[in-house]
Coordinates of C-alpha atoms and ligand atoms in Angstrom, one line a residue:
M1 CA 0.0 0.0 0.0
R2 CA 1.0 3.6 -0.5
V3 CA 2.0 5.5 2.6
L4 CA -0.6 8.1 3.6
R5 CA 0.7 11.5 4.8
R6 CA -0.3 15.1 5.3
G7 CA -1.8 16.6 2.2
D8 CA -3.2 13.4 0.8
A9 CA -6.9 13.0 0.0
G10 CA -9.3 10.4 -1.2
P11 CA -11.2 7.2 0.0
A12 CA -8.2 5.7 1.8
V13 CA -7.9 8.9 3.9
A14 CA -11.7 8.8 4.5
E15 CA -11.3 5.3 5.9
V16 CA -8.4 6.4 8.2
R17 CA -10.5 9.4 9.4
A18 CA -13.5 7.2 10.1
T19 CA -11.4 4.7 12.1
L20 CA -9.7 7.4 14.2
A21 CA -13.1 9.0 14.8
G22 CA -14.4 5.6 15.9
L23 CA -11.6 5.3 18.4
G24 CA -12.4 8.8 19.7
L25 CA -9.1 10.2 18.5
L26 CA -10.7 12.5 16.0
P27 CA -14.0 14.4 16.3
A28 CA -16.7 12.8 14.1
D29 CA -17.3 15.0 11.1
P30 CA -21.1 15.6 11.0
S31 CA -20.9 17.2 7.5
A32 CA -19.4 13.9 6.2
P33 CA -17.9 15.0 3.0
A34 CA -17.6 12.7 0.0
A35 CA -14.8 10.2 0.4
E36 CA -12.9 11.8 -2.4
A37 CA -12.8 15.1 -0.5
A38 CA -11.5 13.6 2.8
V39 CA -8.2 15.3 3.6
Y40 CA -5.2 14.1 5.6
D41 CA -4.8 17.4 7.6
D42 CA -2.9 18.3 10.7
A43 CA -5.6 17.0 13.0
V44 CA -5.4 13.6 11.3
A45 CA -1.6 13.6 11.5
H46 CA -1.8 14.4 15.2
A47 CA -4.4 11.7 15.8
V48 CA -2.3 9.1 14.0
S49 CA 0.7 10.0 16.1
T50 CA -1.3 9.6 19.3
F51 CA -2.6 6.2 18.1
Q52 CA 0.9 5.1 17.2
Q53 CA 2.1 6.1 20.7
Q54 CA -0.7 4.1 22.3
R55 CA 0.2 1.0 20.2
G56 CA 3.9 1.1 20.6
L57 CA 4.5 2.0 16.9
I58 CA 6.9 4.6 15.6
A59 CA 5.0 7.9 16.1
D60 CA 5.7 9.5 12.7
G61 CA 2.1 10.6 11.9
L62 CA 2.2 8.6 8.7
V63 CA 0.0 5.6 7.8
G64 CA 2.2 2.9 6.4
P65 CA 1.3 -0.9 6.4
D66 CA 2.0 -1.5 10.1
T67 CA -0.1 1.5 11.2
F68 CA -2.8 0.7 8.7
R69 CA -3.1 -2.9 10.0
A70 CA -3.1 -1.7 13.6
L71 CA -5.9 0.8 12.8
K72 CA -7.9 -2.0 11.2
D73 CA -7.3 -4.3 14.2
A74 CA -8.5 -1.6 16.5
T75 CA -11.9 -1.4 14.9
Y76 CA -12.9 -4.9 16.1
Q77 CA -14.6 -5.2 19.5
L78 CA -15.2 -8.6 21.0
G79 CA -18.5 -10.0 19.7
A80 CA -18.6 -7.9 16.5
R81 CA -17.6 -11.0 14.4
P82 CA -17.2 -14.7 15.0
L83 CA -13.6 -15.7 15.7
A84 CA -12.0 -19.0 14.7
Y85 CA -8.7 -20.5 13.9
L86 CA -8.2 -20.1 10.1
V87 CA -5.0 -21.9 9.4
S88 CA -4.3 -20.2 6.0
S89 CA -5.1 -16.6 7.1
P90 CA -5.3 -16.2 10.9
I91 CA -7.7 -13.6 12.1
S92 CA -6.2 -10.7 14.0
G93 CA -7.7 -7.8 15.8
D94 CA -8.4 -6.2 19.2
D95 CA -11.3 -8.6 19.7
V96 CA -8.8 -11.5 19.5
L97 CA -6.6 -9.7 22.0
T98 CA -9.5 -9.2 24.4
L99 CA -10.4 -12.9 24.0
Q100 CA -6.8 -13.9 24.8
D101 CA -6.6 -11.6 27.8
R102 CA -9.8 -13.0 29.2
L103 CA -8.7 -16.6 28.7
L104 CA -5.3 -15.9 30.3
E105 CA -7.0 -14.1 33.2
M106 CA -9.0 -17.2 33.9
G107 CA -6.0 -19.5 33.8
Y108 CA -6.3 -20.9 30.3
D109 CA -3.1 -20.9 28.4
A110 CA -3.9 -19.0 25.2
G111 CA -0.2 -18.4 24.6
R112 CA 1.2 -14.8 24.2
A113 CA -1.7 -12.3 24.0
N114 CA -0.7 -11.1 20.5
G115 CA -4.1 -10.4 18.9
V116 CA -3.7 -13.2 16.4
F117 CA -6.0 -16.2 16.6
G118 CA -3.7 -19.2 16.4
G119 CA -3.8 -22.8 17.4
Q120 CA -3.1 -22.2 21.0
T121 CA -5.8 -19.6 21.3
E122 CA -8.2 -22.2 19.8
A123 CA -7.1 -24.9 22.3
A124 CA -7.5 -22.5 25.2
L125 CA -10.9 -21.5 24.0
R126 CA -12.0 -25.1 23.7
N127 CA -11.0 -25.8 27.2
F128 CA -13.0 -22.8 28.4
Q129 CA -16.0 -23.9 26.4
R130 CA -15.7 -27.4 27.8
D131 CA -15.5 -26.2 31.4
Y132 CA -18.3 -23.7 31.0
G133 CA -20.6 -26.3 29.4
L134 CA -20.8 -24.5 26.1
T135 CA -20.7 -26.0 22.6
V136 CA -17.0 -27.0 22.2
D137 CA -16.4 -25.8 18.7
G138 CA -13.3 -23.5 19.2
I139 CA -15.3 -20.7 17.7
C140 CA -15.8 -17.5 19.7
G141 CA -19.4 -16.7 18.7
A142 CA -22.4 -15.1 20.4
E143 CA -22.8 -17.9 23.0
T144 CA -19.1 -17.8 24.1
V145 CA -19.0 -14.0 24.1
R146 CA -22.1 -13.9 26.4
A147 CA -20.4 -16.4 28.8
L148 CA -17.2 -14.3 28.8
R149 CA -19.2 -11.1 29.6
Q150 CA -21.0 -12.8 32.5
L151 CA -17.7 -14.0 33.9
S152 CA -15.7 -10.8 33.5
P153 CA -16.7 -9.0 36.7
R154 CA -15.6 -12.0 38.7
A155 CA -12.5 -12.7 36.7
R156 CA -10.4 -10.4 38.8
G157 CA -11.4 -12.1 42.1
G158 CA -10.1 -15.6 41.3
S159 CA -10.8 -18.4 38.9
P160 CA -14.3 -18.1 37.5
V161 CA -14.2 -21.6 36.2
L162 CA -13.6 -22.8 39.8
L163 CA -16.5 -20.6 41.0
R164 CA -18.8 -21.8 38.3
E165 CA -18.1 -25.5 38.8
Q166 CA -18.6 -25.1 42.6
E167 CA -21.7 -23.1 42.0
L168 CA -23.2 -25.9 39.9
V169 CA -22.4 -28.5 42.6
R170 CA -23.7 -26.2 45.3
K171 CA -26.9 -25.6 43.3
A172 CA -27.3 -29.3 42.8
G173 CA -27.6 -29.7 46.5
P174 CA -26.3 -32.3 48.9
R175 CA -28.8 -35.0 48.0
L176 CA -27.8 -37.8 45.6
R177 CA -31.4 -38.5 44.5
G178 CA -31.8 -37.5 40.8
K179 CA -28.1 -37.1 40.1
R180 CA -27.1 -38.8 36.9
I181 CA -23.8 -40.6 37.1
V182 CA -22.2 -42.3 34.1
I183 CA -20.1 -45.3 35.1
D184 CA -17.5 -46.2 32.6
P185 CA -16.1 -49.8 33.0
G186 CA -12.9 -49.6 31.0
H187 CA -12.3 -51.8 27.9
G188 CA -14.8 -54.6 27.1
G189 CA -15.7 -56.8 24.1
T190 CA -12.5 -58.0 22.4
D191 CA -10.4 -55.5 24.4
R192 CA -9.8 -57.3 27.7
G193 CA -7.5 -54.6 29.1
V194 CA -4.8 -56.0 31.4
S195 CA -5.0 -59.6 32.2
V196 CA -2.9 -61.5 34.8
A197 CA -3.3 -65.0 36.2
G198 CA -7.0 -65.5 35.3
L199 CA -8.1 -61.9 36.2
E200 CA -9.2 -59.7 33.3
E201 CA -9.6 -55.9 33.7
A202 CA -12.6 -55.7 31.3
E203 CA -14.5 -58.3 33.4
L204 CA -13.4 -57.0 36.8
M205 CA -14.4 -53.5 36.0
W206 CA -17.7 -54.7 34.6
D207 CA -18.3 -56.4 37.9
L208 CA -17.3 -53.4 39.9
A209 CA -19.4 -51.1 37.7
R210 CA -22.5 -53.3 38.5
R211 CA -21.8 -53.1 42.2
L212 CA -21.4 -49.4 42.0
E213 CA -24.6 -49.1 39.9
G214 CA -26.6 -51.0 42.5
R215 CA -25.5 -48.8 45.4
M216 CA -26.0 -45.6 43.4
A217 CA -29.5 -46.8 42.4
A218 CA -30.3 -47.5 46.1
T219 CA -29.5 -43.9 47.0
G220 CA -31.8 -42.6 44.3
M221 CA -29.0 -41.7 41.8
Q222 CA -29.5 -42.6 38.2
A223 CA -26.5 -44.7 37.2
L224 CA -25.9 -45.3 33.6
L225 CA -23.2 -47.7 32.2
S226 CA -21.2 -46.4 29.2
R227 CA -21.0 -49.8 27.6
G228 CA -22.6 -53.2 27.4
R229 CA -20.8 -56.2 28.8
D230 CA -19.5 -57.2 25.4
Q231 CA -18.9 -53.8 23.9
C232 CA -15.8 -51.7 23.7
P233 CA -16.7 -48.1 22.6
T234 CA -13.9 -45.7 21.9
E235 CA -12.9 -43.2 24.5
G236 CA -14.5 -40.5 22.5
D237 CA -17.8 -42.5 22.2
R238 CA -17.8 -43.0 26.0
A239 CA -17.4 -39.2 26.5
H240 CA -20.0 -38.5 23.9
F241 CA -22.5 -40.9 25.6
A242 CA -22.0 -39.0 28.9
N243 CA -22.7 -35.7 27.1
E244 CA -25.8 -37.1 25.3
V245 CA -27.4 -38.3 28.5
G246 CA -26.5 -35.1 30.4
G247 CA -24.4 -36.8 33.1
D248 CA -23.6 -34.9 36.2
L249 CA -20.4 -36.9 36.8
F250 CA -18.4 -39.4 34.7
L251 CA -16.5 -42.2 36.5
S252 CA -14.2 -44.3 34.5
L253 CA -13.0 -47.6 36.2
H254 CA -9.7 -49.3 35.3
T255 CA -7.1 -51.4 36.9
D256 CA -3.4 -51.3 36.0
A257 CA -0.4 -53.6 35.4
N258 CA 3.3 -53.0 35.3
R259 CA 6.4 -54.8 34.3
S260 CA 7.6 -54.4 37.8
P261 CA 5.7 -56.7 40.2
L262 CA 6.4 -54.2 42.9
A263 CA 4.2 -51.5 41.4
Q264 CA 0.9 -51.3 43.3
G265 CA -1.8 -49.0 44.5
V266 CA -4.6 -46.8 43.4
A267 CA -4.4 -43.6 41.3
S268 CA -7.1 -41.1 40.2
F269 CA -7.0 -38.8 37.2
H270 CA -9.0 -35.7 36.3
F271 CA -8.9 -33.3 33.4
G272 CA -6.1 -30.8 33.5
S273 CA -3.2 -29.7 31.4
A274 CA 0.4 -29.0 32.6
A275 CA -0.2 -25.4 31.7
G276 CA -2.6 -24.9 34.6
S277 CA -6.1 -25.3 33.2
T278 CA -7.9 -27.8 35.3
S279 CA -11.4 -29.2 36.2
T280 CA -11.7 -28.1 39.8
I281 CA -14.6 -30.4 40.6
G282 CA -12.8 -33.2 38.8
E283 CA -9.8 -32.6 41.0
T284 CA -11.9 -32.4 44.2
L285 CA -13.7 -35.6 43.4
A286 CA -10.5 -37.4 42.4
G287 CA -9.1 -36.3 45.8
F288 CA -12.1 -37.7 47.7
I289 CA -12.0 -41.0 45.8
Q290 CA -8.3 -41.3 46.4
R291 CA -8.6 -40.7 50.2
E292 CA -11.6 -43.0 50.7
L293 CA -10.2 -45.9 48.7
V294 CA -6.7 -45.6 50.4
V295 CA -8.2 -45.6 53.9
R296 CA -10.8 -48.3 53.2
T297 CA -8.8 -50.7 51.2
G298 CA -5.2 -50.4 52.2
L299 CA -4.2 -49.9 48.6
R300 CA -1.1 -47.8 48.3
D301 CA -1.8 -44.1 47.6
C302 CA -0.5 -43.3 44.1
R303 CA -2.3 -39.9 44.3
A304 CA -4.4 -37.8 41.9
H305 CA -3.1 -36.5 38.7
R306 CA -4.2 -34.2 35.9
K307 CA -4.5 -35.7 32.4
T308 CA -5.9 -34.7 29.0
W309 CA -7.2 -38.1 28.0
D310 CA -10.2 -38.1 25.7
T311 CA -12.7 -39.4 28.3
L312 CA -11.6 -36.5 30.6
R313 CA -11.2 -33.9 27.9
L314 CA -14.3 -34.5 25.9
T315 CA -16.8 -35.0 28.7
R316 CA -18.7 -31.8 29.6
C317 CA -19.3 -32.9 33.2
P318 CA -16.5 -33.4 35.7
A319 CA -14.9 -36.7 35.0
V320 CA -12.6 -38.9 37.0
R321 CA -10.7 -42.1 36.0
V322 CA -9.6 -44.4 38.7
E323 CA -6.9 -47.0 38.2
I324 CA -7.7 -49.5 41.0
G325 CA -4.7 -51.6 41.9
Y326 CA -2.1 -53.4 39.7
L327 CA -3.0 -56.9 38.6
S328 CA 0.7 -57.5 38.1
N329 CA 1.2 -57.1 41.9
Q330 CA 0.5 -60.1 44.1
D331 CA -1.2 -58.1 46.9
D332 CA -3.4 -56.1 44.6
H333 CA -4.3 -59.2 42.5
R334 CA -5.4 -61.0 45.7
R335 CA -7.5 -58.0 46.8
L336 CA -9.2 -57.5 43.4
S337 CA -10.1 -61.2 43.1
D338 CA -12.2 -60.9 46.2
P339 CA -15.8 -59.8 45.6
A340 CA -16.0 -58.4 49.1
F341 CA -13.1 -56.1 48.3
R342 CA -14.9 -54.9 45.2
D343 CA -17.9 -54.0 47.4
V344 CA -15.6 -51.9 49.6
V345 CA -14.3 -50.1 46.6
A346 CA -17.9 -49.4 45.3
E347 CA -18.9 -48.1 48.8
G348 CA -15.8 -45.9 48.9
I349 CA -16.6 -44.4 45.6
V350 CA -20.3 -43.7 46.5
V351 CA -19.1 -42.0 49.7
A352 CA -16.7 -39.9 47.8
V353 CA -19.5 -38.7 45.5
K354 CA -21.6 -38.0 48.5
R355 CA -18.8 -35.9 50.0
L356 CA -18.5 -34.0 46.7
Y357 CA -22.1 -32.9 46.9
L358 CA -21.9 -32.2 50.7
L359 CA -19.1 -29.7 49.8
G360 CA -17.4 -30.1 53.2
E361 CA -20.6 -29.9 55.3
N362 CA -21.4 -32.8 57.7
D363 CA -17.8 -33.7 57.4
Q364 CA -16.8 -37.0 58.9
P365 CA -13.3 -38.3 59.0
T366 CA -12.3 -40.1 55.8
G367 CA -13.2 -43.8 55.8
T368 CA -15.8 -43.5 58.6
F369 CA -18.7 -42.5 56.5
T370 CA -20.5 -45.7 55.7
F371 CA -22.9 -46.6 52.9
A372 CA -25.6 -47.0 55.6
D373 CA -24.8 -43.4 56.7
V374 CA -25.3 -42.2 53.1
L375 CA -28.6 -44.0 52.8
R376 CA -29.8 -42.6 56.2
H377 CA -28.8 -39.1 55.1
E378 CA -30.7 -39.5 51.8
L379 CA -33.9 -40.8 53.6
A380 CA -33.7 -38.0 56.2
K381 CA -33.4 -35.4 53.4
A382 CA -36.3 -37.0 51.5
E383 CA -38.8 -36.3 54.2
Ligands
ZN1 ZN1 -7.5 -49.9 31.6

């Protein structure tokens, strides 16, 4: 493009004048002369210098390619147009910058806030959409902008995502009745999972899922299994199922194996990236499950961890995956082969879910809250 300077006139100057007026740097011209008659006068040169200073550009009062692009970028306010990742010609503008700032404020790693909608901005946006229960399409459209506006006043006070997830759980109330839990027994069908000395993960987790389902149903929860006994849906299909049925929680059940026979214990996983974005309720529930199972079963504590596996990433509700014991370890193998042990595990998980909805009220020491307590609590509340 030709560099615009003092003395120039014409449509390009008219566009610059209009942009500067829109930014409040030049008084709007009520007489609005024809575009051909628009003049680059001293007032325009002064406004351009001011704009350049604000943007960290060389303040020479001339409109070259950099200043022209910056002026164009400045005209976009968040919500004025849909934003998406266009690989061949990335969108840039102040609306993108605002989006990136908001995402970073909330703890989503949108990369450097540079006003250009790239792959990392899209990934951060998807995480936000997922956590906020929006359509996860990576496009910043009307729905997402509305959600960002609602969150902005709180954004300074802490993590709005954390507040929102806790708010949903608090609103859901302490009762288990009516809660919809998707139980996901790992593997299945031709995929048997880990298999050691006659014990198969797919069958064990199916059995555990049924025990869990029975207890959940007894407390009035709606428990749904993500697969049939002889089916093995993909991780994505399992997450999709949870979204379709509108699950409140997603619990994936697995058991592990290791080359070392010494490896043993229970570990829980919730959605979260190394960069810091994490499902708060997922993390809380994983912590409760971990504590209850360790205290009740004597399994070694292999702690809770953040992961971005598909079942954790693609589910809209808080999701936890538990790896219960190592079939390759003698102690764990013996424990898991005992149906009574699997009952204890099922009870521990139900109690952990109950604790989540109690949000710290009626707190009893870990491991002392029994299934009978949970039932009593449900019946008392029902009256
Ligand atoms: Zn598994």
